[in-house]
Amino acid sequence: NAGVTQTPKFRILKIGQSMTLQCTQDMNHNYMYWYRQDPGMGLKLIYYSVGAGITDKGEVPNGYNVSRSTTEDFPLRLELAAPSQTSVYFCASSYSTIYNEQFFGPGTRLTVL
Amino acid sequence: AQTVTQSQPEMSVQEAETVTLSCTYDTSESDYYLFWYKQPPSRQMILVIRQEAYKQQNATENRFSVNFQKAAKSFSLKISDSQLGDAAMYFCAYRSARGLNNDMRFGAGTRLTVKP
């Protein structure tokens, strides 16, 4: 199993541009998450999904959108990128809320200039 | 909202020695989970150890153990026989046992340096 994979690893955006961060997991997990990690800080939840077709906001959802059309994929969309969105983005997944270890992808470092 | 506090931004330990990383949290709930994650320079988040709040016994995983003090809302990580590969950022995290979202709250992290 590849686990949780994310693309791209690095990206530089100009203010106002849009992009999609890709996340795929091959563990058949129902739950998927997007976090951001600002320098010197812990992770903060942006959006999460409890299954295909079901998504909900986390702690810091403004400026982002998500979709979950399949169990495997959970893309994060940035519309009108702003410097405040410069961060490292992590995707994670877990099987259930009972056995709730979250498995993380390697992260995407995004810079908005 | 639940908050997690790691009061030690940086810690260092001599190889083969023992180090303890501190974590406190704030919650009004009685049922929850606590975690320690390791983030090496590769940025990969790796689960180190997990504790269920309803269990009184402290969790252990090889050289890693926790001191869980529920009344004090404290969850420290002890690393015994420190190795160079233990050098990383360590994050404490809290997750409520209620609800479906599996939302985890992370502390700001402690950077651990291991000296040879």
JSON list of N, CA and C in Angstrom, two decimals, chain B residues 7-36:
[
{"chain": "B", "resi": 7, "resn": "SER", "atom": "N", "xyz": [4.45, 23.59, 26.35]},
{"chain": "B", "resi": 7, "resn": "SER", "atom": "CA", "xyz": [5.14, 24.76, 26.90]},
{"chain": "B", "resi": 7, "resn": "SER", "atom": "C", "xyz": [6.64, 24.79, 26.60]},
{"chain": "B", "resi": 8, "resn": "GLN", "atom": "N", "xyz": [7.15, 23.74, 25.99]},
{"chain": "B", "resi": 8, "resn": "GLN", "atom": "CA", "xyz": [8.59, 23.65, 25.70]},
{"chain": "B", "resi": 8, "resn": "GLN", "atom": "C", "xyz": [8.80, 23.73, 24.19]},
{"chain": "B", "resi": 9, "resn": "PRO", "atom": "N", "xyz": [9.13, 24.88, 23.65]},
{"chain": "B", "resi": 9, "resn": "PRO", "atom": "CA", "xyz": [9.35, 24.98, 22.20]},
{"chain": "B", "resi": 9, "resn": "PRO", "atom": "C", "xyz": [10.52, 24.11, 21.74]},
{"chain": "B", "resi": 10, "resn": "GLU", "atom": "N", "xyz": [11.55, 24.00, 22.59]},
{"chain": "B", "resi": 10, "resn": "GLU", "atom": "CA", "xyz": [12.73, 23.22, 22.23]},
{"chain": "B", "resi": 10, "resn": "GLU", "atom": "C", "xyz": [13.24, 22.44, 23.45]},
{"chain": "B", "resi": 11, "resn": "MET", "atom": "N", "xyz": [13.71, 21.25, 23.17]},
{"chain": "B", "resi": 11, "resn": "MET", "atom": "CA", "xyz": [14.35, 20.44, 24.21]},
{"chain": "B", "resi": 11, "resn": "MET", "atom": "C", "xyz": [15.55, 19.75, 23.58]},
{"chain": "B", "resi": 12, "resn": "SER", "atom": "N", "xyz": [16.53, 19.44, 24.42]},
{"chain": "B", "resi": 12, "resn": "SER", "atom": "CA", "xyz": [17.67, 18.67, 23.93]},
{"chain": "B", "resi": 12, "resn": "SER", "atom": "C", "xyz": [18.01, 17.57, 24.93]},
{"chain": "B", "resi": 13, "resn": "VAL", "atom": "N", "xyz": [18.57, 16.51, 24.43]},
{"chain": "B", "resi": 13, "resn": "VAL", "atom": "CA", "xyz": [18.91, 15.37, 25.27]},
{"chain": "B", "resi": 13, "resn": "VAL", "atom": "C", "xyz": [20.18, 14.73, 24.73]},
{"chain": "B", "resi": 14, "resn": "GLN", "atom": "N", "xyz": [20.96, 14.18, 25.62]},
{"chain": "B", "resi": 14, "resn": "GLN", "atom": "CA", "xyz": [22.15, 13.46, 25.22]},
{"chain": "B", "resi": 14, "resn": "GLN", "atom": "C", "xyz": [21.74, 12.06, 24.76]},
{"chain": "B", "resi": 15, "resn": "GLU", "atom": "N", "xyz": [22.40, 11.59, 23.74]},
{"chain": "B", "resi": 15, "resn": "GLU", "atom": "CA", "xyz": [22.14, 10.23, 23.27]},
{"chain": "B", "resi": 15, "resn": "GLU", "atom": "C", "xyz": [22.23, 9.24, 24.43]},
{"chain": "B", "resi": 16, "resn": "ALA", "atom": "N", "xyz": [21.26, 8.31, 24.46]},
{"chain": "B", "resi": 16, "resn": "ALA", "atom": "CA", "xyz": [21.15, 7.26, 25.49]},
{"chain": "B", "resi": 16, "resn": "ALA", "atom": "C", "xyz": [20.51, 7.75, 26.80]},
{"chain": "B", "resi": 17, "resn": "GLU", "atom": "N", "xyz": [20.29, 9.05, 26.91]},
{"chain": "B", "resi": 17, "resn": "GLU", "atom": "CA", "xyz": [19.64, 9.57, 28.11]},
{"chain": "B", "resi": 17, "resn": "GLU", "atom": "C", "xyz": [18.12, 9.59, 27.93]},
{"chain": "B", "resi": 18, "resn": "THR", "atom": "N", "xyz": [17.43, 10.03, 28.97]},
{"chain": "B", "resi": 18, "resn": "THR", "atom": "CA", "xyz": [15.97, 10.09, 28.98]},
{"chain": "B", "resi": 18, "resn": "THR", "atom": "C", "xyz": [15.50, 11.53, 28.96]},
{"chain": "B", "resi": 19, "resn": "VAL", "atom": "N", "xyz": [14.44, 11.79, 28.23]},
{"chain": "B", "resi": 19, "resn": "VAL", "atom": "CA", "xyz": [13.88, 13.14, 28.15]},
{"chain": "B", "resi": 19, "resn": "VAL", "atom": "C", "xyz": [12.37, 13.04, 28.25]},
{"chain": "B", "resi": 20, "resn": "THR", "atom": "N", "xyz": [11.78, 14.07, 28.84]},
{"chain": "B", "resi": 20, "resn": "THR", "atom": "CA", "xyz": [10.32, 14.14, 28.99]},
{"chain": "B", "resi": 20, "resn": "THR", "atom": "C", "xyz": [9.79, 15.40, 28.35]},
{"chain": "B", "resi": 21, "resn": "LEU", "atom": "N", "xyz": [8.82, 15.23, 27.47]},
{"chain": "B", "resi": 21, "resn": "LEU", "atom": "CA", "xyz": [8.16, 16.36, 26.80]},
{"chain": "B", "resi": 21, "resn": "LEU", "atom": "C", "xyz": [6.79, 16.58, 27.44]},
{"chain": "B", "resi": 22, "resn": "SER", "atom": "N", "xyz": [6.48, 17.83, 27.70]},
{"chain": "B", "resi": 22, "resn": "SER", "atom": "CA", "xyz": [5.25, 18.16, 28.42]},
{"chain": "B", "resi": 22, "resn": "SER", "atom": "C", "xyz": [4.10, 18.51, 27.49]},
{"chain": "B", "resi": 23, "resn": "CYS", "atom": "N", "xyz": [2.90, 18.23, 27.95]},
{"chain": "B", "resi": 23, "resn": "CYS", "atom": "CA", "xyz": [1.69, 18.58, 27.21]},
{"chain": "B", "resi": 23, "resn": "CYS", "atom": "C", "xyz": [0.55, 18.73, 28.21]},
{"chain": "B", "resi": 24, "resn": "THR", "atom": "N", "xyz": [-0.18, 19.83, 28.11]},
{"chain": "B", "resi": 24, "resn": "THR", "atom": "CA", "xyz": [-1.41, 19.98, 28.89]},
{"chain": "B", "resi": 24, "resn": "THR", "atom": "C", "xyz": [-2.53, 20.31, 27.93]},
{"chain": "B", "resi": 25, "resn": "TYR", "atom": "N", "xyz": [-3.74, 20.04, 28.34]},
{"chain": "B", "resi": 25, "resn": "TYR", "atom": "CA", "xyz": [-4.89, 20.27, 27.47]},
{"chain": "B", "resi": 25, "resn": "TYR", "atom": "C", "xyz": [-6.05, 20.77, 28.30]},
{"chain": "B", "resi": 26, "resn": "ASP", "atom": "N", "xyz": [-6.97, 21.38, 27.62]},
{"chain": "B", "resi": 26, "resn": "ASP", "atom": "CA", "xyz": [-8.14, 21.94, 28.29]},
{"chain": "B", "resi": 26, "resn": "ASP", "atom": "C", "xyz": [-9.39, 21.35, 27.66]},
{"chain": "B", "resi": 27, "resn": "THR", "atom": "N", "xyz": [-10.21, 20.70, 28.45]},
{"chain": "B", "resi": 27, "resn": "THR", "atom": "CA", "xyz": [-11.45, 20.13, 27.95]},
{"chain": "B", "resi": 27, "resn": "THR", "atom": "C", "xyz": [-12.44, 19.97, 29.10]},
{"chain": "B", "resi": 28, "resn": "SER", "atom": "N", "xyz": [-13.71, 19.99, 28.76]},
{"chain": "B", "resi": 28, "resn": "SER", "atom": "CA", "xyz": [-14.76, 19.71, 29.73]},
{"chain": "B", "resi": 28, "resn": "SER", "atom": "C", "xyz": [-15.31, 18.30, 29.55]},
{"chain": "B", "resi": 29, "resn": "GLU", "atom": "N", "xyz": [-14.76, 17.58, 28.58]},
{"chain": "B", "resi": 29, "resn": "GLU", "atom": "CA", "xyz": [-15.24, 16.24, 28.30]},
{"chain": "B", "resi": 29, "resn": "GLU", "atom": "C", "xyz": [-14.53, 15.21, 29.17]},
{"chain": "B", "resi": 30, "resn": "SER", "atom": "N", "xyz": [-15.17, 14.08, 29.33]},
{"chain": "B", "resi": 30, "resn": "SER", "atom": "CA", "xyz": [-14.59, 13.01, 30.14]},
{"chain": "B", "resi": 30, "resn": "SER", "atom": "C", "xyz": [-14.03, 11.87, 29.29]},
{"chain": "B", "resi": 31, "resn": "ASP", "atom": "N", "xyz": [-14.46, 11.81, 28.05]},
{"chain": "B", "resi": 31, "resn": "ASP", "atom": "CA", "xyz": [-14.04, 10.71, 27.18]},
{"chain": "B", "resi": 31, "resn": "ASP", "atom": "C", "xyz": [-13.35, 11.27, 25.95]},
{"chain": "B", "resi": 32, "resn": "TYR", "atom": "N", "xyz": [-12.09, 10.91, 25.79]},
{"chain": "B", "resi": 32, "resn": "TYR", "atom": "CA", "xyz": [-11.32, 11.48, 24.68]},
{"chain": "B", "resi": 32, "resn": "TYR", "atom": "C", "xyz": [-10.06, 10.65, 24.48]},
{"chain": "B", "resi": 33, "resn": "TYR", "atom": "N", "xyz": [-9.32, 11.00, 23.44]},
{"chain": "B", "resi": 33, "resn": "TYR", "atom": "CA", "xyz": [-8.07, 10.32, 23.13]},
{"chain": "B", "resi": 33, "resn": "TYR", "atom": "C", "xyz": [-6.95, 11.36, 23.07]},
{"chain": "B", "resi": 34, "resn": "LEU", "atom": "N", "xyz": [-5.77, 10.91, 23.42]},
{"chain": "B", "resi": 34, "resn": "LEU", "atom": "CA", "xyz": [-4.58, 11.76, 23.35]},
{"chain": "B", "resi": 34, "resn": "LEU", "atom": "C", "xyz": [-3.51, 11.06, 22.55]},
{"chain": "B", "resi": 35, "resn": "PHE", "atom": "N", "xyz": [-2.74, 11.85, 21.81]},
{"chain": "B", "resi": 35, "resn": "PHE", "atom": "CA", "xyz": [-1.73, 11.28, 20.91]},
{"chain": "B", "resi": 35, "resn": "PHE", "atom": "C", "xyz": [-0.44, 12.09, 21.00]},
{"chain": "B", "resi": 36, "resn": "TRP", "atom": "N", "xyz": [0.64, 11.40, 20.70]},
{"chain": "B", "resi": 36, "resn": "TRP", "atom": "CA", "xyz": [1.91, 12.06, 20.41]},
{"chain": "B", "resi": 36, "resn": "TRP", "atom": "C", "xyz": [2.31, 11.65, 18.99]}
]
